[in-house]
Amino acid sequence: MSNSFNNLGLSQEILAALTAKGFTEPSPIQALVIPEFLREQANIIGQAQTGTGKTAAFSIPILESIKRDGTIKALVLTPTRELALQVCEEMYSLIGSRELRVSAVYGGASIEQQIRNIKRGSDIIVGTPGRVMDLLERNVLNFENIDFFVLDEADEMLNMGFVEDIEKILQTTREDKKMLFFSATMPKSILEIAKKYMVQYKVLKVENKELTTKLTEQIYFEVREGDKFEALCRVLDFEQDFYGIIFCRTKIEVDEVTKHLKTRSYAVESLHGDITQSQRTKTLAEFKEKIINVLVATDVAARGIDVNNLTHVINYSMPQEAESYVHRIGRTGRAGKKGIAITFVTPKEMSRLGLIKKIAKADIKKQDIPAIKDIIKSKEEYLQACVSEIINENDFTAYAKLAAKLLADSDPQTVLASLLRHQFQDEFIEESYAKIENNRARNTDNVKLFVALGKKDGMNPRKLLDVLHENCKTPGRKVRDIRIMDKFSFISVPLDEAEIIMRKLNRKNKTMVEVAKN
Ligand code: ADP
Ligand code: MG
């Protein structure tokens, strides 16, 4: 296999563009696909892990082979708007001095503008199926002359239910085009479509000998379902530089985790299929700029997020398959940077973890959830480091006068301690953290509580959860069997949580919560 772009039969223009882009050698999938594409008429199915340069693997030979004639010569379908834009951008960066126009089309943005753009003359269209269909129906797009048809992230396209659209689009293309499917995983459904539409094809696959990257440290926590949220907060609290994605299984779970994290003031946003395109774009921009450092997402929504320096990936819900595990954790430990992948495993899920370890050939080590005292220690160290940095940089003179005033009446230690208390509230106080059962599942330790708040106080389940959360930091998922009566309510919570709730809600002269008498 060649380890230079020079041996792949590429033109000087493209080689110059590659050099300018800083690509020195082809990635394995590129080394397989590019010569095959240029040599043969065969259709290609390319499979390689995420982040291995599949975009350039099809873009380079397409740009090399395209014969401009004023009509559209290539169509690339992608599952999401981000991917369409990324592919479009990558193509432009590879065009070099050649005159070619690439247009990206996708939903959630002005169709008129896209129409104007296409009408200025496009050689290549990169788009999402829905918008492409729309533009076909308006006779703005015409694929009768295309030489190349690409399905990017084919597995995801099928997952997202784009099959019908894809088939309709294919029917408008000419017979003897070259077809290319690219995907990180290769479910049967892709091969079925391939068989249906490609008379012949070659599968070019980069084996994942090392499915998971060495730069990613893989650990798991054994955690009870009801303790997951608390465990998540511990990780976020422990890692002062946390910058990562939290994977959930469903949209509902994404929403729930995000909401609870927001109530605890983490800088967090969510991504899933029901999030509007403009919100999604905003969230991604904020994440890239690190305005938010936590992103909660479903697998599908996280596809195509191009961020290289994540410190963490957290599998809040265990992935269903080994491939999806590999996919998720492949988002950290990239570009020479170290990363940590943490998987939350409930006792029931231990066997699935075993399976994932085996299939993904992954060494996933058990670790304990950070203990409260370690979190506080880590916070203290961080605070100390910040303080010495500020002292060293002499960056506090604006506050010197105020400091002198504050010190006038009390001793320095008292003043400083009060300031810390004011700034950090109970962040450094061990008792303020919720407990986690680190090992076995115990289902019998739920306590039924009587709460003296009912419908007449404006309660409904949601409101009651809010009250508990605001006053006791009780995560909503720990509260079961909520029953709201006229004048009071019942809830079930784990024993330790019950203690916290009673301590926080009961005042000296008023009992708001007590253990229900059955
Ligand atoms: P995939 O589609 O396989 O998930 P991408 O095509 O998005 O991966 O590529 C991942 C990253 O690697 C991109 O930032 C891309 O610019 C970069 N990349 C691709 N090919 C090369 C190469 N030959 N040398 C260096 N970087 C590359
Ligand atoms: Mg890709």
Coordinates of C-alpha atoms and ligand atoms in Angstrom, one line a residue:
M1 CA 0.0 0.0 0.0
S2 CA 1.3 3.4 -0.9
N3 CA 2.1 5.8 1.8
S4 CA 2.1 8.9 -0.4
F5 CA -0.5 10.7 -2.4
N6 CA 2.1 10.9 -5.2
N7 CA 1.7 7.2 -6.2
L8 CA -2.1 7.3 -6.5
G9 CA -2.2 8.8 -10.0
L10 CA -3.5 12.2 -9.0
S11 CA -3.0 15.4 -11.0
Q12 CA -0.6 18.2 -10.0
E13 CA -3.6 20.4 -9.1
I14 CA -5.1 18.0 -6.6
L15 CA -1.6 17.2 -5.2
A16 CA -1.0 20.9 -4.7
A17 CA -4.4 21.2 -2.9
L18 CA -3.6 18.3 -0.7
T19 CA -0.3 19.8 0.3
A20 CA -1.9 23.1 0.9
K21 CA -4.4 21.4 3.1
G22 CA -1.6 19.6 5.1
F23 CA -2.6 16.1 4.1
T24 CA 0.8 14.3 3.7
E25 CA -0.3 10.7 3.3
P26 CA -3.5 9.0 2.4
S27 CA -5.5 7.3 5.2
P28 CA -6.0 3.6 4.7
I29 CA -9.5 4.0 3.2
Q30 CA -8.2 6.7 0.9
A31 CA -5.3 4.5 -0.2
L32 CA -7.8 1.7 -1.0
V33 CA -10.6 3.8 -2.7
I34 CA -8.7 6.4 -4.7
P35 CA -6.7 4.0 -7.0
E36 CA -9.7 1.7 -7.4
F37 CA -12.0 4.5 -8.3
L38 CA -9.6 5.9 -10.9
R39 CA -8.7 2.6 -12.4
E40 CA -12.1 0.9 -12.7
Q41 CA -15.6 1.5 -13.5
A42 CA -16.7 -0.6 -10.6
N43 CA -19.1 0.7 -8.0
I44 CA -17.6 0.9 -4.5
I45 CA -18.8 0.3 -1.0
G46 CA -16.3 1.8 1.4
Q47 CA -16.3 0.9 5.1
A48 CA -14.0 2.4 7.7
Q49 CA -14.3 3.8 11.1
T50 CA -15.5 7.3 11.8
G51 CA -12.8 9.9 11.5
T52 CA -10.7 8.0 9.0
G53 CA -11.1 10.4 6.1
K54 CA -13.9 8.8 4.1
T55 CA -15.0 12.3 2.8
A56 CA -11.7 12.8 1.0
A57 CA -11.7 9.2 -0.1
F58 CA -14.6 9.9 -2.5
S59 CA -14.1 13.6 -2.9
I60 CA -10.5 13.4 -4.3
P61 CA -11.3 11.0 -7.1
I62 CA -14.6 12.7 -8.0
L63 CA -12.9 16.1 -8.3
E64 CA -10.2 14.4 -10.3
S65 CA -12.5 12.7 -12.7
I66 CA -15.3 15.2 -13.2
K67 CA -15.8 16.5 -16.7
R68 CA -17.5 19.8 -16.5
D69 CA -20.2 20.3 -19.1
G70 CA -22.6 22.8 -17.5
T71 CA -24.9 20.1 -16.0
I72 CA -24.7 18.5 -12.6
K73 CA -22.1 15.7 -12.7
A74 CA -22.1 14.4 -9.1
L75 CA -24.5 14.0 -6.3
V76 CA -23.6 13.3 -2.7
L77 CA -26.4 12.5 -0.2
T78 CA -25.7 13.0 3.5
P79 CA -28.0 12.4 6.5
T80 CA -27.7 15.8 8.1
R81 CA -27.1 19.4 7.3
E82 CA -23.8 19.5 9.1
L83 CA -22.5 16.7 7.1
A84 CA -23.6 18.3 3.9
L85 CA -21.8 21.5 4.8
Q86 CA -18.7 19.6 5.9
V87 CA -18.5 17.6 2.7
C88 CA -19.1 20.7 0.7
E89 CA -16.3 22.5 2.6
E90 CA -13.9 19.6 2.3
M91 CA -14.5 19.4 -1.4
Y92 CA -13.8 23.1 -1.9
S93 CA -10.6 22.8 0.1
L94 CA -9.5 20.0 -2.3
I95 CA -10.5 21.7 -5.6
G96 CA -7.3 23.8 -5.7
S97 CA -7.0 25.8 -8.9
R98 CA -9.6 23.8 -10.8
E99 CA -12.8 25.5 -11.7
L100 CA -15.7 23.6 -10.1
R101 CA -18.7 24.6 -8.2
V102 CA -20.1 22.6 -5.3
S103 CA -23.6 23.5 -3.9
A104 CA -24.9 22.3 -0.6
V105 CA -28.7 21.9 -0.2
Y106 CA -30.4 21.1 3.1
G107 CA -33.6 21.7 5.0
G108 CA -34.1 24.3 7.6
A109 CA -32.6 27.0 5.4
S110 CA -33.9 29.3 2.7
I111 CA -34.7 27.3 -0.4
E112 CA -34.8 30.4 -2.6
Q113 CA -31.2 31.1 -1.7
Q114 CA -30.2 27.5 -2.5
I115 CA -32.1 27.7 -5.8
R116 CA -30.3 30.9 -6.8
N117 CA -27.0 29.3 -5.9
I118 CA -27.7 26.2 -8.0
K119 CA -28.8 28.3 -10.9
R120 CA -25.4 30.0 -11.0
G121 CA -24.2 26.6 -12.2
S122 CA -23.3 23.7 -10.0
D123 CA -21.1 20.8 -11.0
I124 CA -21.6 18.9 -7.7
I125 CA -24.6 18.8 -5.4
V126 CA -24.2 17.8 -1.8
G127 CA -27.4 17.5 0.1
T128 CA -29.9 15.9 2.4
P129 CA -32.5 13.7 0.8
G130 CA -35.5 15.8 1.8
R131 CA -34.3 19.0 0.3
V132 CA -32.9 17.2 -2.7
M133 CA -36.4 15.7 -3.4
D134 CA -38.0 19.1 -2.9
L135 CA -35.6 20.7 -5.4
L136 CA -36.2 17.8 -7.9
E137 CA -39.9 18.3 -7.7
R138 CA -39.4 22.0 -8.4
N139 CA -37.3 21.0 -11.4
V140 CA -34.4 23.0 -10.0
L141 CA -32.2 19.9 -9.9
N142 CA -31.7 17.4 -12.6
F143 CA -29.6 14.3 -12.3
E144 CA -29.9 12.9 -15.8
N145 CA -26.2 13.6 -16.5
I146 CA -24.6 12.6 -13.3
D147 CA -21.5 10.4 -13.4
F148 CA -21.1 9.9 -9.7
F149 CA -23.6 9.1 -7.0
V150 CA -22.5 9.0 -3.4
L151 CA -24.3 7.9 -0.2
D152 CA -22.3 9.2 2.7
E153 CA -22.9 7.7 6.2
A154 CA -25.1 5.2 4.5
D155 CA -25.9 3.3 7.7
E156 CA -27.2 6.5 9.2
M157 CA -29.2 7.4 6.1
L158 CA -31.0 4.0 6.4
N159 CA -31.4 4.4 10.1
M160 CA -33.1 7.7 9.6
G161 CA -35.6 6.2 7.2
F162 CA -34.4 7.9 4.1
V163 CA -34.6 4.7 2.0
E164 CA -37.7 5.7 0.1
D165 CA -36.3 9.2 -0.7
I166 CA -33.0 7.7 -1.8
E167 CA -34.7 5.2 -4.1
K168 CA -36.8 8.0 -5.6
I169 CA -33.8 10.2 -6.2
L170 CA -31.9 7.2 -7.7
Q171 CA -34.7 6.7 -10.2
T172 CA -34.0 10.2 -11.7
T173 CA -30.3 9.5 -12.3
R174 CA -28.9 7.9 -15.4
E175 CA -28.1 4.2 -15.6
D176 CA -24.4 4.1 -16.1
K177 CA -23.2 6.3 -13.3
K178 CA -20.6 5.1 -10.8
M179 CA -22.1 4.6 -7.3
L180 CA -20.3 4.9 -4.0
F181 CA -21.6 4.0 -0.6
F182 CA -19.6 5.0 2.5
S183 CA -20.3 4.0 6.0
A184 CA -18.7 3.3 9.3
T185 CA -20.8 0.2 9.8
M186 CA -22.2 -2.1 7.2
P187 CA -25.6 -3.5 8.2
K188 CA -27.4 -5.9 5.8
S189 CA -29.8 -3.3 4.7
I190 CA -27.0 -1.4 2.9
L191 CA -25.9 -4.4 1.0
E192 CA -29.5 -5.1 0.1
I193 CA -29.8 -1.6 -1.5
A194 CA -26.5 -2.1 -3.1
K195 CA -27.6 -5.4 -4.7
K196 CA -30.8 -3.8 -5.9
Y197 CA -29.1 -0.9 -7.6
M198 CA -25.6 -1.9 -8.4
V199 CA -25.0 -4.7 -10.9
Q200 CA -21.5 -5.1 -9.6
Y201 CA -19.7 -3.5 -6.8
K202 CA -16.5 -3.8 -4.8
V203 CA -16.4 -3.7 -1.0
L204 CA -13.3 -1.9 0.2
K205 CA -13.0 -2.3 3.9
V206 CA -10.5 -1.1 6.4
E207 CA -10.5 -3.8 9.1
N208 CA -10.7 -2.4 12.6
K209 CA -7.9 -4.5 14.0
E210 CA -7.7 -2.0 16.7
L211 CA -11.3 -1.1 16.9
T212 CA -10.9 1.4 19.6
T213 CA -8.1 3.9 19.7
K214 CA -5.2 3.6 22.1
L215 CA -5.4 7.2 23.1
T216 CA -8.8 6.6 24.7
E217 CA -8.8 5.2 28.2
Q218 CA -11.8 3.1 28.6
I219 CA -13.5 2.6 31.9
Y220 CA -16.9 1.7 33.2
F221 CA -18.8 2.4 36.4
E222 CA -21.2 -0.1 37.8
V223 CA -24.1 2.0 38.8
R224 CA -27.7 1.5 39.7
E225 CA -30.2 3.0 37.2
G226 CA -31.4 5.5 39.8
D227 CA -27.9 6.6 40.6
K228 CA -26.8 7.4 37.1
F229 CA -27.5 11.1 37.2
E230 CA -25.7 11.5 40.5
A231 CA -22.7 9.6 39.0
L232 CA -22.8 11.8 36.0
C233 CA -22.6 14.9 38.2
R234 CA -19.7 13.4 40.1
V235 CA -17.8 13.0 36.9
L236 CA -18.6 16.5 35.8
D237 CA -17.6 17.9 39.2
F238 CA -14.4 15.8 39.4
E239 CA -13.1 16.7 35.9
Q240 CA -12.4 20.4 36.0
D241 CA -11.6 20.6 32.3
F242 CA -14.5 18.4 31.2
Y243 CA -15.3 18.8 27.5
G244 CA -17.4 16.0 26.2
I245 CA -20.5 14.3 24.9
I246 CA -23.0 12.4 27.0
F247 CA -24.8 9.7 25.0
C248 CA -28.3 8.7 25.8
R249 CA -30.6 6.2 24.2
T250 CA -33.7 8.2 23.6
K251 CA -34.7 11.8 23.0
I252 CA -36.7 11.7 26.2
E253 CA -33.7 10.7 28.2
V254 CA -31.6 13.4 26.5
D255 CA -34.2 16.0 27.5
E256 CA -34.4 14.7 31.0
V257 CA -30.6 14.6 31.6
T258 CA -30.2 18.0 30.1
K259 CA -32.9 19.6 32.1
H260 CA -31.5 18.2 35.4
L261 CA -28.0 19.3 34.5
K262 CA -29.3 22.8 33.8
T263 CA -31.0 23.0 37.1
R264 CA -27.7 22.2 38.6
S265 CA -26.1 25.0 36.6
Y266 CA -23.9 23.0 34.3
A267 CA -23.1 24.6 30.9
V268 CA -25.0 22.1 28.9
E269 CA -27.2 21.8 25.7
S270 CA -28.8 18.9 23.9
L271 CA -28.9 17.5 20.4
H272 CA -31.5 15.1 19.1
G273 CA -33.8 14.6 16.1
D274 CA -36.6 16.9 17.4
I275 CA -34.3 19.9 17.9
T276 CA -34.8 22.6 15.3
Q277 CA -32.0 23.1 12.8
S278 CA -31.3 26.6 14.0
Q279 CA -31.1 25.5 17.6
R280 CA -28.8 22.7 16.5
T281 CA -26.5 25.1 14.7
K282 CA -26.4 27.4 17.6
T283 CA -25.7 24.6 20.1
L284 CA -22.9 23.2 17.9
A285 CA -21.3 26.6 17.6
E286 CA -21.4 27.1 21.3
F287 CA -19.9 23.7 21.9
K288 CA -17.1 24.4 19.5
E289 CA -16.4 27.7 21.2
K290 CA -16.6 26.0 24.6
I291 CA -19.3 28.3 25.8
I292 CA -20.9 25.1 26.8
N293 CA -18.7 22.1 27.8
V294 CA -21.3 19.4 28.0
L295 CA -23.4 18.1 25.1
V296 CA -26.1 15.5 25.7
A297 CA -27.0 13.7 22.5
T298 CA -28.5 10.6 20.9
D299 CA -26.2 8.6 18.6
V300 CA -27.9 9.8 15.4
A301 CA -27.8 13.5 16.4
A302 CA -24.1 13.2 17.3
R303 CA -23.1 12.0 13.9
G304 CA -20.9 14.4 12.0
I305 CA -20.0 16.5 14.9
D306 CA -16.5 17.5 14.0
V307 CA -14.8 18.3 17.3
N308 CA -11.4 16.9 17.8
N309 CA -10.3 17.8 21.4
L310 CA -13.0 16.2 23.5
T311 CA -11.7 15.1 26.9
H312 CA -14.6 12.7 27.6
V313 CA -17.3 10.6 26.1
I314 CA -19.9 9.3 28.5
N315 CA -22.2 6.4 27.7
Y316 CA -25.0 7.4 30.1
S317 CA -27.0 4.6 28.5
M318 CA -25.1 1.7 27.3
P319 CA -24.9 1.4 23.5
Q320 CA -27.0 -1.4 22.0
E321 CA -24.2 -2.8 19.9
A322 CA -20.4 -3.0 19.9
E323 CA -20.2 -1.0 16.7
S324 CA -22.1 1.9 18.2
Y325 CA -19.8 1.7 21.3
V326 CA -16.8 2.0 19.0
H327 CA -18.5 4.8 17.2
R328 CA -19.3 6.8 20.3
I329 CA -16.0 6.5 21.9
G330 CA -14.2 7.3 18.7
R331 CA -15.1 10.9 19.3
T332 CA -12.5 11.2 21.9
G333 CA -8.8 10.4 21.8
R334 CA -8.5 12.0 18.4
A335 CA -5.8 14.0 16.8
G336 CA -3.1 12.8 19.2
K337 CA -5.0 14.0 22.2
K338 CA -5.8 11.7 25.1
G339 CA -9.4 11.0 26.0
I340 CA -11.5 9.1 28.5
A341 CA -14.6 7.0 27.7
I342 CA -16.8 6.2 30.6
T343 CA -19.6 3.7 30.3
F344 CA -22.4 3.5 32.9
V345 CA -23.3 -0.1 33.4
T346 CA -26.2 -1.3 35.5
P347 CA -25.9 -4.7 37.1
K348 CA -28.4 -6.1 34.6
E349 CA -26.2 -4.9 31.8
M350 CA -23.0 -6.6 32.8
S351 CA -23.4 -9.4 30.3
R352 CA -23.9 -6.9 27.5
L353 CA -20.7 -5.1 28.6
G354 CA -18.9 -8.5 28.3
L355 CA -20.2 -8.9 24.7
I356 CA -19.1 -5.4 23.7
K357 CA -15.6 -6.0 25.2
K358 CA -15.3 -9.1 23.2
I359 CA -16.6 -7.8 19.8
A360 CA -14.9 -4.5 20.0
K361 CA -11.7 -6.1 21.4
A362 CA -11.8 -3.4 23.9
D363 CA -10.1 -3.3 27.3
I364 CA -12.7 -1.6 29.4
K365 CA -11.6 -1.4 33.0
K366 CA -13.8 -1.1 36.1
Q367 CA -13.4 2.0 38.1
D368 CA -15.1 3.5 41.1
I369 CA -17.3 6.5 40.7
P370 CA -15.3 9.5 42.1
A371 CA -15.9 9.8 45.8
I372 CA -17.2 13.0 47.2
K373 CA -14.0 13.7 49.1
D374 CA -12.0 13.3 45.9
I375 CA -14.3 15.7 44.1
I376 CA -13.8 18.2 46.8
K377 CA -10.1 17.7 46.7
S378 CA -10.0 18.1 43.0
K379 CA -12.0 21.3 43.3
E380 CA -9.7 22.6 46.0
E381 CA -6.7 21.9 43.9
Y382 CA -8.3 23.7 41.0
L383 CA -9.2 26.7 43.1
Q384 CA -5.6 26.8 44.5
A385 CA -4.2 26.7 41.0
C386 CA -6.5 29.6 39.9
V387 CA -5.5 31.6 42.9
S388 CA -1.8 31.2 42.4
E389 CA -2.1 32.0 38.8
I390 CA -3.9 35.3 39.6
I391 CA -1.4 36.1 42.3
N392 CA 1.5 35.5 39.9
E393 CA -0.1 37.5 37.2
N394 CA -0.7 40.4 39.6
D395 CA -4.2 40.5 38.2
F396 CA -6.1 41.6 41.3
T397 CA -5.0 45.2 42.0
A398 CA -8.5 46.5 41.1
Y399 CA -9.7 44.7 44.2
A400 CA -6.9 45.6 46.6
K401 CA -8.8 48.5 48.2
L402 CA -12.0 46.5 48.7
A403 CA -9.9 43.7 50.3
A404 CA -8.4 46.2 52.7
K405 CA -11.9 47.4 53.7
L406 CA -13.1 43.9 54.3
L407 CA -10.1 43.1 56.4
A408 CA -10.6 46.1 58.6
D409 CA -13.1 44.5 61.0
S410 CA -12.3 40.8 61.0
D411 CA -9.4 38.5 60.8
P412 CA -8.2 37.4 57.3
Q413 CA -9.2 33.7 57.7
T414 CA -12.8 34.6 58.6
V415 CA -13.1 37.1 55.8
L416 CA -11.7 34.6 53.2
A417 CA -13.9 31.8 54.5
S418 CA -17.0 33.9 54.3
L419 CA -16.1 35.0 50.8
L420 CA -15.6 31.3 49.8
R421 CA -18.9 30.4 51.4
H422 CA -20.6 33.3 49.5
Q423 CA -19.1 32.3 46.2
F424 CA -19.2 28.5 46.4
Q425 CA -22.2 28.0 48.7
D426 CA -22.1 24.3 49.6
E427 CA -19.8 23.2 46.8
F428 CA -17.0 22.3 49.1
I429 CA -19.1 20.7 51.8
E430 CA -19.2 16.9 51.8
E431 CA -22.7 16.6 53.3
S432 CA -24.3 18.5 50.5
Y433 CA -23.5 15.8 48.0
A434 CA -26.0 13.0 47.3
K435 CA -24.9 9.5 48.2
I436 CA -24.5 6.7 45.7
E437 CA -24.6 3.0 46.4
N438 CA -21.5 1.9 44.7
N439 CA -22.2 -1.7 44.3
R440 CA -25.2 -4.0 44.4
A441 CA -28.7 -3.1 43.3
R442 CA -31.0 -2.8 46.3
N443 CA -34.6 -2.4 45.3
T444 CA -36.0 -2.7 48.8
D445 CA -34.6 0.5 50.2
N446 CA -37.3 2.8 48.8
V447 CA -39.2 4.8 51.3
K448 CA -42.7 6.1 50.9
L449 CA -43.0 9.7 52.0
F450 CA -46.0 11.8 52.9
V451 CA -45.6 15.4 51.7
A452 CA -47.9 18.1 52.9
L453 CA -48.4 19.7 49.5
G454 CA -51.3 18.8 47.3
K455 CA -53.5 20.0 44.4
K456 CA -54.7 22.9 46.5
D457 CA -51.1 24.1 46.7
G458 CA -50.9 24.0 42.9
M459 CA -49.0 20.7 42.8
N460 CA -48.8 18.3 39.9
P461 CA -46.1 15.7 39.5
R462 CA -43.9 18.0 37.5
K463 CA -44.3 20.8 40.1
L464 CA -43.6 18.5 43.0
L465 CA -40.4 17.3 41.3
D466 CA -39.4 20.9 40.8
V467 CA -39.9 21.6 44.5
L468 CA -37.9 18.6 45.5
H469 CA -35.2 19.5 43.0
E470 CA -35.0 23.2 44.1
N471 CA -35.0 22.6 47.8
C472 CA -33.3 19.2 48.1
K473 CA -31.5 18.7 44.8
T474 CA -33.4 15.5 44.4
P475 CA -32.9 14.2 40.9
G476 CA -36.3 13.6 39.3
R477 CA -35.4 10.0 38.3
K478 CA -35.0 9.0 41.9
V479 CA -38.6 9.8 42.7
R480 CA -41.1 7.0 42.0
D481 CA -44.9 6.5 42.5
I482 CA -45.9 10.1 42.7
R483 CA -49.5 10.5 43.8
I484 CA -50.9 13.9 44.2
M485 CA -54.0 14.2 46.4
D486 CA -56.0 17.4 47.3
K487 CA -54.1 18.4 50.4
F488 CA -51.0 16.2 50.3
S489 CA -49.0 13.8 48.1
F490 CA -47.1 10.6 48.3
I491 CA -43.7 9.8 46.7
S492 CA -41.2 6.9 46.9
V493 CA -37.5 7.7 47.1
P494 CA -34.4 5.8 48.1
L495 CA -33.6 5.9 51.8
D496 CA -30.7 8.3 51.6
E497 CA -32.7 10.7 49.5
A498 CA -35.6 10.5 51.9
E499 CA -33.2 11.6 54.7
I500 CA -32.1 14.6 52.7
I501 CA -35.6 15.6 51.7
M502 CA -36.8 15.4 55.3
R503 CA -33.8 17.4 56.5
K504 CA -34.2 20.1 54.0
L505 CA -37.9 20.5 53.9
N506 CA -38.8 20.2 57.6
R507 CA -38.3 23.3 59.7
K508 CA -38.2 23.4 63.4
N509 CA -41.9 24.2 63.9
K510 CA -43.3 22.7 60.8
T511 CA -43.2 19.2 59.5
M512 CA -43.7 19.2 55.7
V513 CA -42.5 15.6 55.0
E514 CA -42.7 12.4 57.0
V515 CA -42.5 8.7 56.4
A516 CA -46.0 7.6 55.3
K517 CA -47.8 5.3 57.6
N518 CA -49.2 2.3 55.8
Ligands
ADP1 P1 -15.1 10.1 8.2 O1 -16.0 10.6 7.1 O2 -14.4 8.8 7.9 O3 -15.7 10.1 9.6 P2 -13.7 12.6 7.7 O4 -13.7 12.5 6.2 O5 -14.8 13.5 8.3 O6 -13.9 11.2 8.4 O7 -12.3 13.0 8.2 C1 -11.9 13.2 9.5 C2 -10.8 14.3 9.6 O8 -9.6 13.8 9.1 C3 -11.2 15.5 8.9 O9 -10.8 16.6 9.7 C4 -10.3 15.5 7.6 O10 -10.0 16.7 7.1 C5 -9.1 14.7 8.2 N1 -8.3 14.0 7.1 C6 -8.9 13.2 6.1 N2 -7.9 12.7 5.4 C7 -6.8 13.0 5.9 C8 -5.4 12.8 5.5 N3 -5.1 12.0 4.5 N4 -4.4 13.4 6.3 C9 -4.8 14.2 7.3 N5 -6.0 14.4 7.7 C10 -7.0 13.9 7.0
MG2 MG -18.0 11.0 7.0

